[in-house]
PDB file of C-alpha atoms in Angstrom:
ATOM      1  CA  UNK A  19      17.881 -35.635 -33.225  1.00 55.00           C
ATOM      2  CA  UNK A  20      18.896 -33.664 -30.179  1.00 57.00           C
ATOM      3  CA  UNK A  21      17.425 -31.191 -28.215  1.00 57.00           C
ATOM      4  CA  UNK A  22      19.312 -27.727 -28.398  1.00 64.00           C
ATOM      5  CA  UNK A  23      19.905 -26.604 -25.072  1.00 84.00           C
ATOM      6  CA  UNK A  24      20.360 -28.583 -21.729  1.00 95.00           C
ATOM      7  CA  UNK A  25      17.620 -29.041 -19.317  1.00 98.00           C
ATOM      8  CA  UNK A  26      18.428 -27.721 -15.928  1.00 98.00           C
ATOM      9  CA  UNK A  27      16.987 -31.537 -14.816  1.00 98.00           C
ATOM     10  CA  UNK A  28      16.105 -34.359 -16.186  1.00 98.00           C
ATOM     11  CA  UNK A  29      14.083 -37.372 -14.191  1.00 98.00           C
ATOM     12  CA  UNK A  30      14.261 -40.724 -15.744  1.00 98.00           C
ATOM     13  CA  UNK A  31      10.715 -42.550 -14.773  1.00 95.00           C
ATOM     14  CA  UNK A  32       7.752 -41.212 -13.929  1.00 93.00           C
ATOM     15  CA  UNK A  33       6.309 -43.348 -11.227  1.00 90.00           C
ATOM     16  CA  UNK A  34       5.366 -41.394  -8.121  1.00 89.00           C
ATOM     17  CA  UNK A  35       8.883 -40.439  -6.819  1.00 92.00           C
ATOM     18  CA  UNK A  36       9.846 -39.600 -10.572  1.00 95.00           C
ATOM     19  CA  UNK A  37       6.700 -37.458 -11.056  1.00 94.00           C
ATOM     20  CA  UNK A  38       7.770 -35.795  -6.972  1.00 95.00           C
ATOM     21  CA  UNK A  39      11.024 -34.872  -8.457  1.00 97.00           C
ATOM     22  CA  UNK A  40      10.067 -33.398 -11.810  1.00 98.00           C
ATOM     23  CA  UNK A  41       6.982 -31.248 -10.762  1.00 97.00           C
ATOM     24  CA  UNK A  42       9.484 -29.917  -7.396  1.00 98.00           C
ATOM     25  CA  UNK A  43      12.109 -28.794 -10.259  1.00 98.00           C
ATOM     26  CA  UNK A  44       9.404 -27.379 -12.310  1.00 98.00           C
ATOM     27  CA  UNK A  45       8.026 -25.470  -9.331  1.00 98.00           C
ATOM     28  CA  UNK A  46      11.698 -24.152  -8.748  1.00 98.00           C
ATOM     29  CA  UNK A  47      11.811 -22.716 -11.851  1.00 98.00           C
ATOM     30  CA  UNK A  48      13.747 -25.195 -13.519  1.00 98.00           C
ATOM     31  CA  UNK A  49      13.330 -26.660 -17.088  1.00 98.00           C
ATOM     32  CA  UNK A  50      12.757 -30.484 -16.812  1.00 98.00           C
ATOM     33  CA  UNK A  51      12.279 -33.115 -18.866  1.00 98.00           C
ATOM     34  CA  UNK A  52      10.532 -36.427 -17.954  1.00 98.00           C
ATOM     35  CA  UNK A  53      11.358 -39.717 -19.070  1.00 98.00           C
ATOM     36  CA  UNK A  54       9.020 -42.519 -19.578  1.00 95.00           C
ATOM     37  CA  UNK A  55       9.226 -45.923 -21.120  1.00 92.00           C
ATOM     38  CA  UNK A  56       5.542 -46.910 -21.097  1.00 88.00           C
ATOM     39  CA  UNK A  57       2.899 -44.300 -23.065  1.00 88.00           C
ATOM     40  CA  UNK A  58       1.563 -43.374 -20.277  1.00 86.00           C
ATOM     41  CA  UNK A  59       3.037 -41.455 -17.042  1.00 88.00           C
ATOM     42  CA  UNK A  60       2.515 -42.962 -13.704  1.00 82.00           C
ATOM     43  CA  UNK A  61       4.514 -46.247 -13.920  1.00 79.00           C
ATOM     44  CA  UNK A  62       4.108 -49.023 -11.463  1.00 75.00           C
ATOM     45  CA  UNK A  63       2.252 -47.713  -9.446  1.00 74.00           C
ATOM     46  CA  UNK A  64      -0.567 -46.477 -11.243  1.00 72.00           C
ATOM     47  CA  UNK A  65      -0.465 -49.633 -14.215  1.00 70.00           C
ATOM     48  CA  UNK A  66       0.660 -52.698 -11.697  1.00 73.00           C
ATOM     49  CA  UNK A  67       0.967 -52.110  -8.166  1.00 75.00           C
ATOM     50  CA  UNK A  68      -0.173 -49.802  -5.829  1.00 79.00           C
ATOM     51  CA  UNK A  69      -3.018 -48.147  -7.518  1.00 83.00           C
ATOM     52  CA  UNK A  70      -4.664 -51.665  -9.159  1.00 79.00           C
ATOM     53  CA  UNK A  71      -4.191 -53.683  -5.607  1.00 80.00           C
ATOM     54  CA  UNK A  72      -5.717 -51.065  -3.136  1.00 86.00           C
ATOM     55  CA  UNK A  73      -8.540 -50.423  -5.865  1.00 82.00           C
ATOM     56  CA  UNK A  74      -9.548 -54.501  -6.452  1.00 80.00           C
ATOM     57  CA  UNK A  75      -9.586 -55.138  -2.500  1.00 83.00           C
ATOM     58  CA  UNK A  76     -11.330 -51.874  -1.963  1.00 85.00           C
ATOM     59  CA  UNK A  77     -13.962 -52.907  -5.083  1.00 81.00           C
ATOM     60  CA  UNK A  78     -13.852 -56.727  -3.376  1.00 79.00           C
ATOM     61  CA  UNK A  79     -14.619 -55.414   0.261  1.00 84.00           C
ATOM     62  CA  UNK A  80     -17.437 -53.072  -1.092  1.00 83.00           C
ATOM     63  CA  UNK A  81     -19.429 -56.147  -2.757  1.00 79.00           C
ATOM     64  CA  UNK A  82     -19.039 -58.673  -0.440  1.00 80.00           C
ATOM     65  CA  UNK A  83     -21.152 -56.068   1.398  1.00 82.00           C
ATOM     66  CA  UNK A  84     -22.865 -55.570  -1.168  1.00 78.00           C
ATOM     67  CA  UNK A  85     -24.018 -59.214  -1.443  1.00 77.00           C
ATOM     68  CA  UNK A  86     -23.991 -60.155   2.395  1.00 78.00           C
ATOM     69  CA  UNK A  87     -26.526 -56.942   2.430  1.00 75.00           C
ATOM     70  CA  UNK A  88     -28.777 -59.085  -0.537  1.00 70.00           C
ATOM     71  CA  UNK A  89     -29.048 -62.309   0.912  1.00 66.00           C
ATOM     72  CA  UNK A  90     -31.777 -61.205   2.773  1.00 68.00           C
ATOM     73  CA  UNK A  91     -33.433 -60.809  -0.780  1.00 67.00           C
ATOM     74  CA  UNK A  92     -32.117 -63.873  -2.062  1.00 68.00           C
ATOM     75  CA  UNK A  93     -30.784 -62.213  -4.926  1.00 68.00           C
ATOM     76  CA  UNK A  94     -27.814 -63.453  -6.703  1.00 69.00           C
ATOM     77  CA  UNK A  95     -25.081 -62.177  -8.694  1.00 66.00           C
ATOM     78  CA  UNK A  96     -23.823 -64.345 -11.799  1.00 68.00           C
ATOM     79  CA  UNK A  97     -19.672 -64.959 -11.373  1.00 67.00           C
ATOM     80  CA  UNK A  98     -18.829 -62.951 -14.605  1.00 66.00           C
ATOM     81  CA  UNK A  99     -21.184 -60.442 -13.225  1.00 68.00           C
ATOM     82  CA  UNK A 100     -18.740 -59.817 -10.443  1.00 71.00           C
ATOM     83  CA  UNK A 101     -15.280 -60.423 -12.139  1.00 78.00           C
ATOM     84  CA  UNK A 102     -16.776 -58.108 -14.687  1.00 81.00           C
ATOM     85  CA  UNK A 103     -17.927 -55.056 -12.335  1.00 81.00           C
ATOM     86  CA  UNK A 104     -14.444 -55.443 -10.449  1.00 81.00           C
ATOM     87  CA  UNK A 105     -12.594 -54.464 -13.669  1.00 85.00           C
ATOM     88  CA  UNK A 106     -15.007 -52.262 -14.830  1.00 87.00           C
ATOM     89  CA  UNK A 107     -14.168 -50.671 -11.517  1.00 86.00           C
ATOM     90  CA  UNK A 108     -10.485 -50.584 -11.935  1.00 86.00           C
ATOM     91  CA  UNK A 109     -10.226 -49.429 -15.423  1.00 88.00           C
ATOM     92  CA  UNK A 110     -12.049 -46.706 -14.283  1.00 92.00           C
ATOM     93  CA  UNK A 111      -9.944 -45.787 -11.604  1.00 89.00           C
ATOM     94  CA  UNK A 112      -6.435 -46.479 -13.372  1.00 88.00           C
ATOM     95  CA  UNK A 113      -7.608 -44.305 -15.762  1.00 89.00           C
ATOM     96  CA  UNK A 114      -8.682 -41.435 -13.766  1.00 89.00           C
ATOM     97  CA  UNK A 115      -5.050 -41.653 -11.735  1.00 88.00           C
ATOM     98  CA  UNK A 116      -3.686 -41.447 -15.226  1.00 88.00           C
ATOM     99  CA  UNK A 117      -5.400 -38.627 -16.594  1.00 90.00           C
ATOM    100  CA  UNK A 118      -5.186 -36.749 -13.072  1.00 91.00           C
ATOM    101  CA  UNK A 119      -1.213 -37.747 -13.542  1.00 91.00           C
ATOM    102  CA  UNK A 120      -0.528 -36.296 -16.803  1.00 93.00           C
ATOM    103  CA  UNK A 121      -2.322 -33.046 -16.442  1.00 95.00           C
ATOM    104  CA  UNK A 122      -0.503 -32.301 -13.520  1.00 95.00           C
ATOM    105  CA  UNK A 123       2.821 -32.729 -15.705  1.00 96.00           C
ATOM    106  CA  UNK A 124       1.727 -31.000 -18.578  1.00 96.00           C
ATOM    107  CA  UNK A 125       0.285 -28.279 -16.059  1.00 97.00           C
ATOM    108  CA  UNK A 126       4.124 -27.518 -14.797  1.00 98.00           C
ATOM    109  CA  UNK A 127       5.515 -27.125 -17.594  1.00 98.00           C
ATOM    110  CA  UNK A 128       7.035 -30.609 -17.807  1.00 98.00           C
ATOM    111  CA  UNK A 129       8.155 -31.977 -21.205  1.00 98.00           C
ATOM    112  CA  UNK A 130       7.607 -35.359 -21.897  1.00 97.00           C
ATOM    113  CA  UNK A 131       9.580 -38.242 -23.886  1.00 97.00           C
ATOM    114  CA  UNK A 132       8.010 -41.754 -23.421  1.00 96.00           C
ATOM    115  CA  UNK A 133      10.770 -44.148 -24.633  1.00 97.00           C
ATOM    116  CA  UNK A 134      13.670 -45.945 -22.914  1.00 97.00           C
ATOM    117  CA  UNK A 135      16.517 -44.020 -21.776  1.00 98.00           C
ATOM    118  CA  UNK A 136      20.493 -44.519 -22.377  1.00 98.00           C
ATOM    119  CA  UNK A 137      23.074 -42.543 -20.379  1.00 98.00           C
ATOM    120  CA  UNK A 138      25.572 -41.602 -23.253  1.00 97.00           C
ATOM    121  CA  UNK A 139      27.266 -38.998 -20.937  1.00 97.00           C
ATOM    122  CA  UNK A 140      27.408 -37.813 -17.767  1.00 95.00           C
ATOM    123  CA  UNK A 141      25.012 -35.374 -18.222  1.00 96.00           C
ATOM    124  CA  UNK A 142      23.582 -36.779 -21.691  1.00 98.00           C
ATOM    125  CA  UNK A 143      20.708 -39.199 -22.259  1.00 98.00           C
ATOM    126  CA  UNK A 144      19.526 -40.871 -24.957  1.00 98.00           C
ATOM    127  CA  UNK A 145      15.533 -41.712 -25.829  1.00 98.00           C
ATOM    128  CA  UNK A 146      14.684 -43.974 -28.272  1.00 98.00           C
ATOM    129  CA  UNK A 147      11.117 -43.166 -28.800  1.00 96.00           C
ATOM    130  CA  UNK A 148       8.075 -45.594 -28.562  1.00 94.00           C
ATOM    131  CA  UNK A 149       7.722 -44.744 -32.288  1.00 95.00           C
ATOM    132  CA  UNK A 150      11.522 -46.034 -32.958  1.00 95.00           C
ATOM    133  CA  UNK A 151      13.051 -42.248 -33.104  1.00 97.00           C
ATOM    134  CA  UNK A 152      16.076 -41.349 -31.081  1.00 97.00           C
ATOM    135  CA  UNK A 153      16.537 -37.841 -29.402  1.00 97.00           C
ATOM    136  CA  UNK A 154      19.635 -36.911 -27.357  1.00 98.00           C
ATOM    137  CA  UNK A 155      19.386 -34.537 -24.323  1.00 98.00           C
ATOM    138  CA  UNK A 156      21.316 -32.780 -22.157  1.00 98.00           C
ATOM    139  CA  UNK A 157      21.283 -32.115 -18.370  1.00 98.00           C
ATOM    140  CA  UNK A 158      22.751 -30.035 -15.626  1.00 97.00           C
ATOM    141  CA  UNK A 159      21.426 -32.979 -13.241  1.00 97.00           C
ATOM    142  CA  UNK A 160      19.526 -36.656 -13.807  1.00 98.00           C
ATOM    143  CA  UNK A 161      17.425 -38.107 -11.359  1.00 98.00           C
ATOM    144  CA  UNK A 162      17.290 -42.178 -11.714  1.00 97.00           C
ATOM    145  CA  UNK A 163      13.511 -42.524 -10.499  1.00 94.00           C
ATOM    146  CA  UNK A 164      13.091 -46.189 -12.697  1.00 93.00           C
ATOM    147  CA  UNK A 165      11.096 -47.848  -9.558  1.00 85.00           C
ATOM    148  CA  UNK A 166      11.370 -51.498  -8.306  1.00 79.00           C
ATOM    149  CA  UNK A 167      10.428 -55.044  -9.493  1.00 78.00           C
ATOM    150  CA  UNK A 168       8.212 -57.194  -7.210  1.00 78.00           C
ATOM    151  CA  UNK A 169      10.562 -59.821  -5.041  1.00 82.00           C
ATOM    152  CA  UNK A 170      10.408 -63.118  -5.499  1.00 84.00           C
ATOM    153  CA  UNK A 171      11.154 -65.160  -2.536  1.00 88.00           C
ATOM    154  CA  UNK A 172      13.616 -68.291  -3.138  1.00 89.00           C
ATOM    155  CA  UNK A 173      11.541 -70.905  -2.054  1.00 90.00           C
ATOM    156  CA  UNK A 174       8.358 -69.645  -3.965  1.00 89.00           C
ATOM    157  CA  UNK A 175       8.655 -70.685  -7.732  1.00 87.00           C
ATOM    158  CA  UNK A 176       6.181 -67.580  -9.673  1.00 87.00           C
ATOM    159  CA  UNK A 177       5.007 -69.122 -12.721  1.00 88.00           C
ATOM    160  CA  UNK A 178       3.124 -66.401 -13.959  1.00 85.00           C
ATOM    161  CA  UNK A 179      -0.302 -68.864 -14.147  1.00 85.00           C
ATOM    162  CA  UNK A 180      -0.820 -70.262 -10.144  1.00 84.00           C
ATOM    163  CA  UNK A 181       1.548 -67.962  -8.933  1.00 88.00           C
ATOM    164  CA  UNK A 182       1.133 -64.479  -9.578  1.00 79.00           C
ATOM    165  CA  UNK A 183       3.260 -61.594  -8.810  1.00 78.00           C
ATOM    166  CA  UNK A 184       2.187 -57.557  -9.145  1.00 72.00           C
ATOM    167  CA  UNK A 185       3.663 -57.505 -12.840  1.00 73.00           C
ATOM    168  CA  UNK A 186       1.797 -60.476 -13.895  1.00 75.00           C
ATOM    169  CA  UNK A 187      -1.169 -60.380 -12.428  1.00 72.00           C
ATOM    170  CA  UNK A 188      -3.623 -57.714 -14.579  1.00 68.00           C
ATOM    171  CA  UNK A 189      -1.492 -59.102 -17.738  1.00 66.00           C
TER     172      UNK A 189
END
């Protein structure tokens, strides 16, 4: 299927400097589309990395307080307690970054195609959908926005069990 006429922009990822790009061209007046491969907008950021990090040491900080603050009670937390109420925590919060994310797309104007993208011209992309559907579209311009992986240093073998990285581990 293909859309019928070309976007003035299309961004291809929709982690923070993706979603940047498409709301500024919406704002212009522009028509843009937005590109995701995951179901979700956000990427990275929101899923693995920035968003998930800052939140668990945040959540980690707050209960060592917590607990330092209930020794004087001698009350005690179980272990699963804790590992429990620290993802509790961060569902929470991913979820709410999500949410706030998407509304603000859908709020410009922005339409969405969550799927992986294939340059098949210079100014055409392809999406083959999450459902297994492909759509063609066009574009007067293409912002690349697909984000980074985390770096793994040469000397550090990451075997995804002792060693984590950012992609790994919430998996």
């Amino acid at each position: 299927m293909s859309s019928s006429s070309p976007y003035d922009l299309i961004v291809i990822g929709s982690g923070p400097a993706g979603q940047k790009a498409a709301i500024q061209g919406a704002k212009s007046g522009k028509r843009v589309a937005l590109i995701e491969q995951n179901r979700e907008v956000g990427g990275a950021c929101v899923y693995q990395g920035t968003i998930p990090s800052k939140t668990l040491r945040e959540s980690a900080l707050q209960m060592v307080q917590f607990l330092q603050a209930t020794d004087v009670f001698e009350f005690r937390m179980r272990d699963d307690v804790k590992i429990a109420s620290l993802m509790t925590r961060l569902n929470k919060v991913i979820r709410a970054h999500g949410a706030f994310m998407t509304e603000q797309v859908a709020r410009n104007g922005i339409e969405r195609f969550h799927g992986r993208a294939k340059f098949v011209s210079d100014r055409e992309i392809q999406v083959k959908g999450l459902d297994g559907t492909t759509t063609t579209i066009a574009g007067n311009s293409i912002v690349i926005a697909t984000g980074s992986r985390p770096r793994v240093p040469d000397n550090i073998p990451i075997d995804h069990e002792h060693i984590l990285d950012s992609d790994s581990i919430l998996s």
